PDB file of C-alpha atoms in Angstrom:
ATOM      1  CA  MET I   1       9.892   4.467  24.809  1.00 81.00           C
ATOM      2  CA  THR I   2       9.391   5.982  21.350  1.00 90.00           C
ATOM      3  CA  SER I   3      11.999   8.479  20.217  1.00 94.00           C
ATOM      4  CA  TYR I   4      11.668  11.107  17.492  1.00 96.00           C
ATOM      5  CA  ILE I   5      14.393  12.884  15.534  1.00 95.00           C
ATOM      6  CA  ASP I   6      14.637  15.648  12.953  1.00 94.00           C
ATOM      7  CA  ALA I   7      14.749  13.930   9.560  1.00 93.00           C
ATOM      8  CA  ASP I   8      17.636  16.149   8.452  1.00 83.00           C
ATOM      9  CA  SER I   9      19.845  14.750  11.196  1.00 75.00           C
ATOM     10  CA  ALA I  10      19.678  11.092  10.102  1.00 73.00           C
ATOM     11  CA  SER I  11      19.898   9.478   6.664  1.00 72.00           C
ATOM     12  CA  THR I  12      19.853   5.829   7.738  1.00 79.00           C
ATOM     13  CA  ARG I  13      17.259   3.674   9.441  1.00 79.00           C
ATOM     14  CA  THR I  14      17.174   3.801  13.221  1.00 82.00           C
ATOM     15  CA  ASN I  15      14.511   2.951  15.759  1.00 86.00           C
ATOM     16  CA  ALA I  16      13.714   6.655  16.021  1.00 95.00           C
ATOM     17  CA  ILE I  17      10.808   8.124  14.054  1.00 97.00           C
ATOM     18  CA  LYS I  18      11.864  10.885  11.670  1.00 97.00           C
ATOM     19  CA  LEU I  19       9.994  14.186  11.628  1.00 98.00           C
ATOM     20  CA  HIS I  20      10.109  15.965   8.280  1.00 97.00           C
ATOM     21  CA  GLY I  21       9.807  19.617   7.345  1.00 97.00           C
ATOM     22  CA  PRO I  22       8.517  21.490   4.255  1.00 97.00           C
ATOM     23  CA  GLU I  23      11.195  20.050   1.947  1.00 97.00           C
ATOM     24  CA  GLY I  24      10.115  16.534   2.817  1.00 97.00           C
ATOM     25  CA  PHE I  25       6.444  17.306   2.220  1.00 98.00           C
ATOM     26  CA  ASP I  26       7.283  18.803  -1.166  1.00 98.00           C
ATOM     27  CA  GLY I  27       9.378  15.778  -2.170  1.00 98.00           C
ATOM     28  CA  MET I  28       6.723  13.318  -1.053  1.00 98.00           C
ATOM     29  CA  ARG I  29       3.973  15.185  -2.900  1.00 98.00           C
ATOM     30  CA  LYS I  30       5.880  14.833  -6.169  1.00 98.00           C
ATOM     31  CA  ALA I  31       6.838  11.186  -5.650  1.00 98.00           C
ATOM     32  CA  GLY I  32       3.356  10.299  -4.414  1.00 98.00           C
ATOM     33  CA  ARG I  33       1.645  12.001  -7.328  1.00 98.00           C
ATOM     34  CA  LEU I  34       3.837  10.119  -9.790  1.00 98.00           C
ATOM     35  CA  ALA I  35       2.972   6.824  -8.087  1.00 98.00           C
ATOM     36  CA  ALA I  36      -0.740   7.627  -8.315  1.00 98.00           C
ATOM     37  CA  GLU I  37      -0.435   8.687 -11.952  1.00 98.00           C
ATOM     38  CA  ILE I  38       1.184   5.352 -12.786  1.00 98.00           C
ATOM     39  CA  LEU I  39      -1.696   3.416 -11.220  1.00 98.00           C
ATOM     40  CA  ASP I  40      -4.096   5.618 -13.183  1.00 98.00           C
ATOM     41  CA  ALA I  41      -2.194   4.972 -16.416  1.00 98.00           C
ATOM     42  CA  ILE I  42      -2.399   1.165 -16.231  1.00 98.00           C
ATOM     43  CA  VAL I  43      -6.204   1.115 -15.968  1.00 98.00           C
ATOM     44  CA  PRO I  44      -6.701   0.373 -19.715  1.00 98.00           C
ATOM     45  CA  HIS I  45      -4.251  -2.540 -19.467  1.00 98.00           C
ATOM     46  CA  MET I  46      -5.955  -4.275 -16.525  1.00 98.00           C
ATOM     47  CA  VAL I  47      -8.106  -6.556 -18.683  1.00 98.00           C
ATOM     48  CA  PRO I  48      -8.320 -10.293 -19.384  1.00 98.00           C
ATOM     49  CA  GLY I  49      -5.466 -11.713 -21.461  1.00 98.00           C
ATOM     50  CA  VAL I  50      -2.720  -9.281 -20.442  1.00 98.00           C
ATOM     51  CA  GLU I  51       0.425 -10.760 -18.884  1.00 98.00           C
ATOM     52  CA  THR I  52       1.437  -9.321 -15.528  1.00 98.00           C
ATOM     53  CA  GLN I  53       5.028  -8.926 -16.748  1.00 98.00           C
ATOM     54  CA  ALA I  54       3.713  -6.657 -19.520  1.00 98.00           C
ATOM     55  CA  ILE I  55       2.045  -4.475 -16.901  1.00 98.00           C
ATOM     56  CA  ASP I  56       5.309  -4.391 -14.969  1.00 98.00           C
ATOM     57  CA  ALA I  57       7.143  -3.220 -18.092  1.00 98.00           C
ATOM     58  CA  ILE I  58       4.618  -0.394 -18.591  1.00 98.00           C
ATOM     59  CA  ILE I  59       5.109   0.672 -14.974  1.00 98.00           C
ATOM     60  CA  ARG I  60       8.897   0.689 -15.326  1.00 98.00           C
ATOM     61  CA  GLU I  61       8.705   2.773 -18.507  1.00 98.00           C
ATOM     62  CA  HIS I  62       6.434   5.355 -16.846  1.00 98.00           C
ATOM     63  CA  MET I  63       8.868   5.731 -13.967  1.00 98.00           C
ATOM     64  CA  LEU I  64      11.920   6.095 -16.164  1.00 98.00           C
ATOM     65  CA  ARG I  65      10.220   8.641 -18.437  1.00 98.00           C
ATOM     66  CA  ALA I  66       9.380  10.722 -15.365  1.00 98.00           C
ATOM     67  CA  GLY I  67      12.992  10.707 -14.175  1.00 98.00           C
ATOM     68  CA  ALA I  68      12.340   8.175 -11.418  1.00 98.00           C
ATOM     69  CA  VAL I  69      13.563   4.643 -10.794  1.00 98.00           C
ATOM     70  CA  PRO I  70      11.617   1.680  -9.377  1.00 98.00           C
ATOM     71  CA  ALA I  71      12.549   1.315  -5.705  1.00 98.00           C
ATOM     72  CA  THR I  72      11.726  -2.402  -5.832  1.00 98.00           C
ATOM     73  CA  LEU I  73      14.147  -3.145  -8.697  1.00 97.00           C
ATOM     74  CA  GLY I  74      17.166  -4.755  -7.055  1.00 96.00           C
ATOM     75  CA  TYR I  75      15.714  -4.399  -3.548  1.00 97.00           C
ATOM     76  CA  ARG I  76      16.963  -7.451  -1.610  1.00 96.00           C
ATOM     77  CA  GLY I  77      17.422  -9.218  -4.951  1.00 96.00           C
ATOM     78  CA  TYR I  78      13.926  -8.466  -6.292  1.00 98.00           C
ATOM     79  CA  THR I  79      14.036  -8.200 -10.088  1.00 97.00           C
ATOM     80  CA  HIS I  80      10.838  -6.342 -11.011  1.00 98.00           C
ATOM     81  CA  SER I  81       9.477  -2.799 -10.925  1.00 98.00           C
ATOM     82  CA  SER I  82       6.218  -3.593  -9.121  1.00 98.00           C
ATOM     83  CA  CYS I  83       4.377  -6.252  -7.170  1.00 98.00           C
ATOM     84  CA  ILE I  84       1.228  -7.690  -8.737  1.00 99.00           C
ATOM     85  CA  SER I  85      -0.892  -9.876  -6.453  1.00 99.00           C
ATOM     86  CA  ILE I  86      -3.867 -11.848  -7.789  1.00 98.00           C
ATOM     87  CA  ASN I  87      -6.846 -13.297  -5.888  1.00 98.00           C
ATOM     88  CA  HIS I  88      -5.488 -15.251  -2.884  1.00 98.00           C
ATOM     89  CA  VAL I  89      -2.040 -13.618  -3.077  1.00 98.00           C
ATOM     90  CA  VAL I  90      -1.845 -11.271  -0.089  1.00 98.00           C
ATOM     91  CA  CYS I  91       1.153  -9.226  -1.223  1.00 98.00           C
ATOM     92  CA  HIS I  92       4.519  -9.299  -3.057  1.00 98.00           C
ATOM     93  CA  GLY I  93       3.202 -11.166  -6.091  1.00 98.00           C
ATOM     94  CA  ILE I  94       5.929 -11.422  -8.745  1.00 98.00           C
ATOM     95  CA  PRO I  95       5.109 -10.294 -12.332  1.00 98.00           C
ATOM     96  CA  SER I  96       5.359 -13.181 -14.797  1.00 98.00           C
ATOM     97  CA  ASP I  97       3.850 -14.605 -17.976  1.00 98.00           C
ATOM     98  CA  ARG I  98       0.624 -15.291 -16.103  1.00 98.00           C
ATOM     99  CA  THR I  99      -2.306 -13.606 -17.840  1.00 98.00           C
ATOM    100  CA  LEU I 100      -5.133 -11.789 -16.106  1.00 98.00           C
ATOM    101  CA  LYS I 101      -8.410 -13.715 -16.225  1.00 98.00           C
ATOM    102  CA  ASP I 102     -12.055 -12.724 -16.139  1.00 98.00           C
ATOM    103  CA  GLY I 103     -13.165 -12.503 -12.503  1.00 98.00           C
ATOM    104  CA  ASP I 104      -9.699 -11.849 -11.019  1.00 98.00           C
ATOM    105  CA  ILE I 105      -9.109  -9.208  -8.379  1.00 98.00           C
ATOM    106  CA  VAL I 106      -5.606  -7.765  -8.577  1.00 99.00           C
ATOM    107  CA  ASN I 107      -3.456  -5.530  -6.390  1.00 99.00           C
ATOM    108  CA  VAL I 108      -0.714  -3.510  -8.093  1.00 99.00           C
ATOM    109  CA  ASP I 109       1.908  -1.995  -5.763  1.00 99.00           C
ATOM    110  CA  VAL I 110       4.373   0.609  -7.053  1.00 98.00           C
ATOM    111  CA  THR I 111       7.116   2.725  -5.461  1.00 98.00           C
ATOM    112  CA  PRO I 112       8.869   5.233  -7.717  1.00 98.00           C
ATOM    113  CA  LEU I 113      12.001   6.824  -6.247  1.00 98.00           C
ATOM    114  CA  LEU I 114      11.903  10.420  -7.478  1.00 98.00           C
ATOM    115  CA  ASP I 115      14.569  12.981  -6.534  1.00 98.00           C
ATOM    116  CA  GLY I 116      15.421  10.914  -3.471  1.00 97.00           C
ATOM    117  CA  TRP I 117      11.836  10.442  -2.198  1.00 98.00           C
ATOM    118  CA  HIS I 118       9.704   7.281  -2.220  1.00 98.00           C
ATOM    119  CA  GLY I 119       6.073   7.376  -3.363  1.00 98.00           C
ATOM    120  CA  ASP I 120       4.563   4.074  -2.194  1.00 98.00           C
ATOM    121  CA  THR I 121       0.992   3.101  -3.079  1.00 98.00           C
ATOM    122  CA  SER I 122      -1.146   0.174  -4.186  1.00 98.00           C
ATOM    123  CA  ARG I 123      -4.609  -0.219  -5.602  1.00 98.00           C
ATOM    124  CA  MET I 124      -7.059  -3.002  -6.453  1.00 98.00           C
ATOM    125  CA  TYR I 125      -8.323  -3.694  -9.987  1.00 98.00           C
ATOM    126  CA  LEU I 126     -11.376  -5.728 -11.009  1.00 98.00           C
ATOM    127  CA  ILE I 127     -10.752  -7.821 -14.124  1.00 98.00           C
ATOM    128  CA  GLY I 128     -13.816  -8.376 -16.291  1.00 97.00           C
ATOM    129  CA  ASP I 129     -16.927  -9.716 -14.557  1.00 97.00           C
ATOM    130  CA  VAL I 130     -15.991 -10.072 -10.872  1.00 98.00           C
ATOM    131  CA  PRO I 131     -18.216 -11.971  -8.392  1.00 98.00           C
ATOM    132  CA  VAL I 132     -20.201  -9.888  -5.914  1.00 98.00           C
ATOM    133  CA  LYS I 133     -18.378 -11.339  -2.885  1.00 98.00           C
ATOM    134  CA  ALA I 134     -15.022 -10.284  -4.356  1.00 98.00           C
ATOM    135  CA  LYS I 135     -16.271  -6.764  -5.114  1.00 98.00           C
ATOM    136  CA  ARG I 136     -17.555  -6.503  -1.553  1.00 98.00           C
ATOM    137  CA  LEU I 137     -14.144  -7.500  -0.175  1.00 98.00           C
ATOM    138  CA  VAL I 138     -12.472  -4.811  -2.285  1.00 98.00           C
ATOM    139  CA  ASP I 139     -14.975  -2.164  -1.159  1.00 98.00           C
ATOM    140  CA  VAL I 140     -14.583  -3.042   2.511  1.00 98.00           C
ATOM    141  CA  THR I 141     -10.793  -3.055   2.268  1.00 98.00           C
ATOM    142  CA  TYR I 142     -10.759   0.429   0.756  1.00 98.00           C
ATOM    143  CA  GLU I 143     -13.139   1.740   3.399  1.00 98.00           C
ATOM    144  CA  ALA I 144     -11.034   0.132   6.147  1.00 98.00           C
ATOM    145  CA  MET I 145      -7.941   1.949   4.861  1.00 98.00           C
ATOM    146  CA  MET I 146      -9.782   5.261   4.724  1.00 98.00           C
ATOM    147  CA  ARG I 147     -11.100   4.791   8.270  1.00 98.00           C
ATOM    148  CA  GLY I 148      -7.520   4.226   9.361  1.00 98.00           C
ATOM    149  CA  ILE I 149      -6.422   7.378   7.544  1.00 98.00           C
ATOM    150  CA  GLU I 150      -9.142   9.359   9.353  1.00 98.00           C
ATOM    151  CA  GLN I 151      -7.354   8.508  12.609  1.00 98.00           C
ATOM    152  CA  ALA I 152      -3.974   9.719  11.305  1.00 98.00           C
ATOM    153  CA  LYS I 153      -3.762  13.073  13.080  1.00 98.00           C
ATOM    154  CA  PRO I 154      -1.607  14.712  15.748  1.00 98.00           C
ATOM    155  CA  GLY I 155      -2.168  13.425  19.267  1.00 97.00           C
ATOM    156  CA  ASN I 156      -3.621  10.102  18.188  1.00 98.00           C
ATOM    157  CA  ARG I 157      -1.619   6.896  18.366  1.00 98.00           C
ATOM    158  CA  MET I 158      -0.816   4.124  15.939  1.00 98.00           C
ATOM    159  CA  GLY I 159      -3.254   1.895  17.806  1.00 98.00           C
ATOM    160  CA  ASP I 160      -6.091   4.233  16.864  1.00 98.00           C
ATOM    161  CA  ILE I 161      -5.356   3.633  13.176  1.00 98.00           C
ATOM    162  CA  ALA I 162      -5.100  -0.128  13.736  1.00 98.00           C
ATOM    163  CA  HIS I 163      -8.328  -0.322  15.742  1.00 98.00           C
ATOM    164  CA  ALA I 164     -10.305   1.643  13.134  1.00 98.00           C
ATOM    165  CA  ILE I 165      -9.185  -0.779  10.417  1.00 98.00           C
ATOM    166  CA  GLN I 166      -9.603  -3.965  12.426  1.00 98.00           C
ATOM    167  CA  SER I 167     -12.999  -3.153  13.902  1.00 98.00           C
ATOM    168  CA  PHE I 168     -14.481  -2.248  10.516  1.00 98.00           C
ATOM    169  CA  ALA I 169     -13.080  -5.293   8.703  1.00 98.00           C
ATOM    170  CA  GLU I 170     -14.053  -7.738  11.432  1.00 98.00           C
ATOM    171  CA  LYS I 171     -17.572  -6.290  11.545  1.00 98.00           C
ATOM    172  CA  HIS I 172     -17.855  -7.755   8.036  1.00 98.00           C
ATOM    173  CA  ARG I 173     -16.364 -11.043   9.303  1.00 98.00           C
ATOM    174  CA  TYR I 174     -13.131 -10.659   7.375  1.00 98.00           C
ATOM    175  CA  GLY I 175      -9.625 -11.504   8.587  1.00 98.00           C
ATOM    176  CA  VAL I 176      -7.043  -8.742   9.055  1.00 98.00           C
ATOM    177  CA  VAL I 177      -3.521  -9.854   8.110  1.00 98.00           C
ATOM    178  CA  ARG I 178      -0.961  -9.507  10.930  1.00 98.00           C
ATOM    179  CA  ASP I 179       2.091 -10.915   9.145  1.00 98.00           C
ATOM    180  CA  PHE I 180       2.713  -7.726   7.131  1.00 98.00           C
ATOM    181  CA  CYS I 181       2.318  -4.072   8.023  1.00 98.00           C
ATOM    182  CA  GLY I 182       2.788  -0.506   6.865  1.00 98.00           C
ATOM    183  CA  HIS I 183       5.989   1.421   7.501  1.00 98.00           C
ATOM    184  CA  GLY I 184       7.666   4.756   7.715  1.00 98.00           C
ATOM    185  CA  LEU I 185       9.170   6.104   4.512  1.00 97.00           C
ATOM    186  CA  GLY I 186      10.641   9.197   2.903  1.00 97.00           C
ATOM    187  CA  ARG I 187      14.229   9.158   1.716  1.00 97.00           C
ATOM    188  CA  LEU I 188      14.288   5.539   2.910  1.00 97.00           C
ATOM    189  CA  PHE I 189      12.000   2.914   1.379  1.00 97.00           C
ATOM    190  CA  HIS I 190      11.245   1.294   4.732  1.00 97.00           C
ATOM    191  CA  ASP I 191      11.754   3.125   8.001  1.00 96.00           C
ATOM    192  CA  ALA I 192      10.320   3.428  11.495  1.00 96.00           C
ATOM    193  CA  PRO I 193       7.576   3.186  12.622  1.00 97.00           C
ATOM    194  CA  GLU I 194       5.836  -0.085  11.848  1.00 97.00           C
ATOM    195  CA  VAL I 195       2.169   0.532  11.072  1.00 98.00           C
ATOM    196  CA  VAL I 196       0.082  -2.460  12.123  1.00 98.00           C
ATOM    197  CA  HIS I 197      -3.523  -2.836  11.019  1.00 98.00           C
ATOM    198  CA  ALA I 198      -4.970  -4.590  14.052  1.00 98.00           C
ATOM    199  CA  GLY I 199      -4.639  -3.290  17.608  1.00 98.00           C
ATOM    200  CA  ARG I 200      -6.046  -1.420  20.578  1.00 98.00           C
ATOM    201  CA  PRO I 201      -6.876   2.295  20.558  1.00 98.00           C
ATOM    202  CA  GLY I 202      -4.628   4.541  22.615  1.00 97.00           C
ATOM    203  CA  THR I 203      -1.582   2.298  22.193  1.00 98.00           C
ATOM    204  CA  GLY I 204       1.605   2.601  20.164  1.00 97.00           C
ATOM    205  CA  PRO I 205       3.661   5.632  19.155  1.00 97.00           C
ATOM    206  CA  GLU I 206       2.041   9.053  19.295  1.00 98.00           C
ATOM    207  CA  LEU I 207       1.450  10.691  15.919  1.00 98.00           C
ATOM    208  CA  LYS I 208       3.337  13.970  15.475  1.00 98.00           C
ATOM    209  CA  PRO I 209       3.520  16.508  12.628  1.00 98.00           C
ATOM    210  CA  GLY I 210       6.217  15.561  10.125  1.00 98.00           C
ATOM    211  CA  MET I 211       5.788  11.788  10.363  1.00 98.00           C
ATOM    212  CA  PHE I 212       5.576   9.979   7.007  1.00 98.00           C
ATOM    213  CA  PHE I 213       4.258   6.424   6.742  1.00 98.00           C
ATOM    214  CA  THR I 214       2.095   4.032   4.737  1.00 98.00           C
ATOM    215  CA  ILE I 215      -1.292   2.668   5.702  1.00 99.00           C
ATOM    216  CA  GLU I 216      -1.841  -0.545   3.717  1.00 98.00           C
ATOM    217  CA  PRO I 217      -4.279  -3.051   5.229  1.00 98.00           C
ATOM    218  CA  MET I 218      -4.474  -6.548   3.765  1.00 98.00           C
ATOM    219  CA  ILE I 219      -7.927  -8.042   4.341  1.00 98.00           C
ATOM    220  CA  ASN I 220      -8.921 -11.670   3.712  1.00 98.00           C
ATOM    221  CA  ILE I 221     -12.377 -13.120   3.153  1.00 98.00           C
ATOM    222  CA  GLY I 222     -11.275 -16.028   5.332  1.00 97.00           C
ATOM    223  CA  ARG I 223      -8.769 -16.327   8.145  1.00 97.00           C
ATOM    224  CA  PRO I 224      -5.908 -13.813   8.495  1.00 98.00           C
ATOM    225  CA  ASP I 225      -3.173 -16.458   8.315  1.00 98.00           C
ATOM    226  CA  CYS I 226      -0.566 -16.253   5.516  1.00 98.00           C
ATOM    227  CA  LYS I 227       2.405 -18.193   4.241  1.00 98.00           C
ATOM    228  CA  VAL I 228       5.307 -17.198   1.975  1.00 98.00           C
ATOM    229  CA  LEU I 229       5.966 -19.423  -1.033  1.00 98.00           C
ATOM    230  CA  GLU I 230       9.321 -20.966  -1.923  1.00 97.00           C
ATOM    231  CA  ASP I 231      10.248 -17.983  -4.115  1.00 97.00           C
ATOM    232  CA  GLY I 232      10.782 -16.058  -0.868  1.00 97.00           C
ATOM    233  CA  TRP I 233       8.432 -13.223  -1.866  1.00 98.00           C
ATOM    234  CA  THR I 234       4.893 -14.284  -2.706  1.00 98.00           C
ATOM    235  CA  ALA I 235       2.619 -14.302   0.358  1.00 98.00           C
ATOM    236  CA  VAL I 236      -0.698 -16.164   0.064  1.00 98.00           C
ATOM    237  CA  THR I 237      -3.648 -16.906   2.321  1.00 98.00           C
ATOM    238  CA  ARG I 238      -3.261 -20.275   4.024  1.00 98.00           C
ATOM    239  CA  ASP I 239      -6.910 -21.141   3.412  1.00 98.00           C
ATOM    240  CA  ARG I 240      -6.741 -19.979  -0.245  1.00 97.00           C
ATOM    241  CA  SER I 241      -9.405 -17.346   0.411  1.00 98.00           C
ATOM    242  CA  LEU I 242      -9.426 -14.074  -1.523  1.00 98.00           C
ATOM    243  CA  SER I 243      -7.336 -11.179  -0.237  1.00 98.00           C
ATOM    244  CA  ALA I 244      -7.434  -7.452  -1.028  1.00 99.00           C
ATOM    245  CA  GLN I 245      -5.182  -4.498  -0.207  1.00 99.00           C
ATOM    246  CA  PHE I 246      -5.046  -0.749  -0.680  1.00 98.00           C
ATOM    247  CA  GLU I 247      -2.150   1.495   0.279  1.00 99.00           C
ATOM    248  CA  HIS I 248      -1.597   5.219   0.638  1.00 99.00           C
ATOM    249  CA  SER I 249       1.463   7.155   1.795  1.00 98.00           C
ATOM    250  CA  VAL I 250       0.547   9.925   4.230  1.00 98.00           C
ATOM    251  CA  GLY I 251       2.218  12.724   6.167  1.00 98.00           C
ATOM    252  CA  ILE I 252       1.009  14.017   9.529  1.00 98.00           C
ATOM    253  CA  THR I 253       0.292  17.759   9.449  1.00 98.00           C
ATOM    254  CA  GLU I 254      -0.528  20.215  12.241  1.00 97.00           C
ATOM    255  CA  THR I 255      -4.249  19.520  11.831  1.00 96.00           C
ATOM    256  CA  GLY I 256      -4.564  16.038  10.337  1.00 97.00           C
ATOM    257  CA  CYS I 257      -2.807  14.236   7.521  1.00 97.00           C
ATOM    258  CA  GLU I 258      -1.996  14.719   3.858  1.00 98.00           C
ATOM    259  CA  ILE I 259      -2.444  11.818   1.437  1.00 98.00           C
ATOM    260  CA  PHE I 260       0.537  11.984  -0.898  1.00 98.00           C
ATOM    261  CA  THR I 261      -0.648   9.212  -3.241  1.00 98.00           C
ATOM    262  CA  LYS I 262      -4.222  10.281  -3.954  1.00 98.00           C
ATOM    263  CA  SER I 263      -5.261   9.776  -7.589  1.00 98.00           C
ATOM    264  CA  PRO I 264      -5.333  13.066  -9.523  1.00 97.00           C
ATOM    265  CA  THR I 265      -8.218  11.638 -11.595  1.00 97.00           C
ATOM    266  CA  ASP I 266     -10.272  10.292  -8.647  1.00 96.00           C
ATOM    267  CA  ARG I 267      -9.451   6.681  -9.460  1.00 97.00           C
ATOM    268  CA  ASP I 268      -8.563   5.684  -5.913  1.00 98.00           C
ATOM    269  CA  LYS I 269     -10.962   2.710  -5.884  1.00 97.00           C
ATOM    270  CA  PRO I 270     -12.701   0.648  -8.582  1.00 97.00           C
ATOM    271  CA  PRO I 271     -14.625   0.716 -10.789  1.00 94.00           C
ATOM    272  CA  TYR I 272     -12.367   3.002 -12.823  1.00 91.00           C
ATOM    273  CA  ALA I 273     -14.500   4.689 -15.471  1.00 73.00           C
TER     274      ALA I 273
END
């Protein structure tokens, strides 16, 4: 049975879902806006020939200048300020000296920790001249996330979010990744509940005002199966098919949900003019 607790009464992860008040919403708005601004700011750098470690350095500098720190830096031994996942990399791609190439599709995932609150978001970028099938995957993945967000409202259940995402993606004959999921967040980077992206409507925890969590579907052109490489982080599609992901952090309100990580310049999905 799902349990819920006042967020002020617990500062560590438990199986209970935390319910936040006005202070939490205010903190998440600021952290989420910073995260979105960072993804806006790297748009000019997402071009052929740029090393992913250079993009990571730009992200780190933006966070530090804003008075935040990268939540990923030092997390379970991770040594970078973002995750940058290219083409068939599903998630947790490690920045390196690899350069972006014409035709790549790239997910950049950032989580600034600002004044004790985590703003977690990711976005896809199209590098140069991208094939039509790759653009279509990116478009469908964004729409799948937004359909999931439409179901994030009081009285619904996590399964309603999952079903909206899965049914839309599978209608286009894409695979919905099961190996990774969204998560609760706030003062903790990862918290209850788990937010799966494939499931049955009417199942899972009930959504209540004050819940904070990410919705971050990973959609593959091919099968949904993944594997993690020997570095212990990088997850790739087993069939080497392209994968795309978008992520927003949201908070359940009395009437629906608030997207904390929405782009202030309307650059939530490519192309980014």
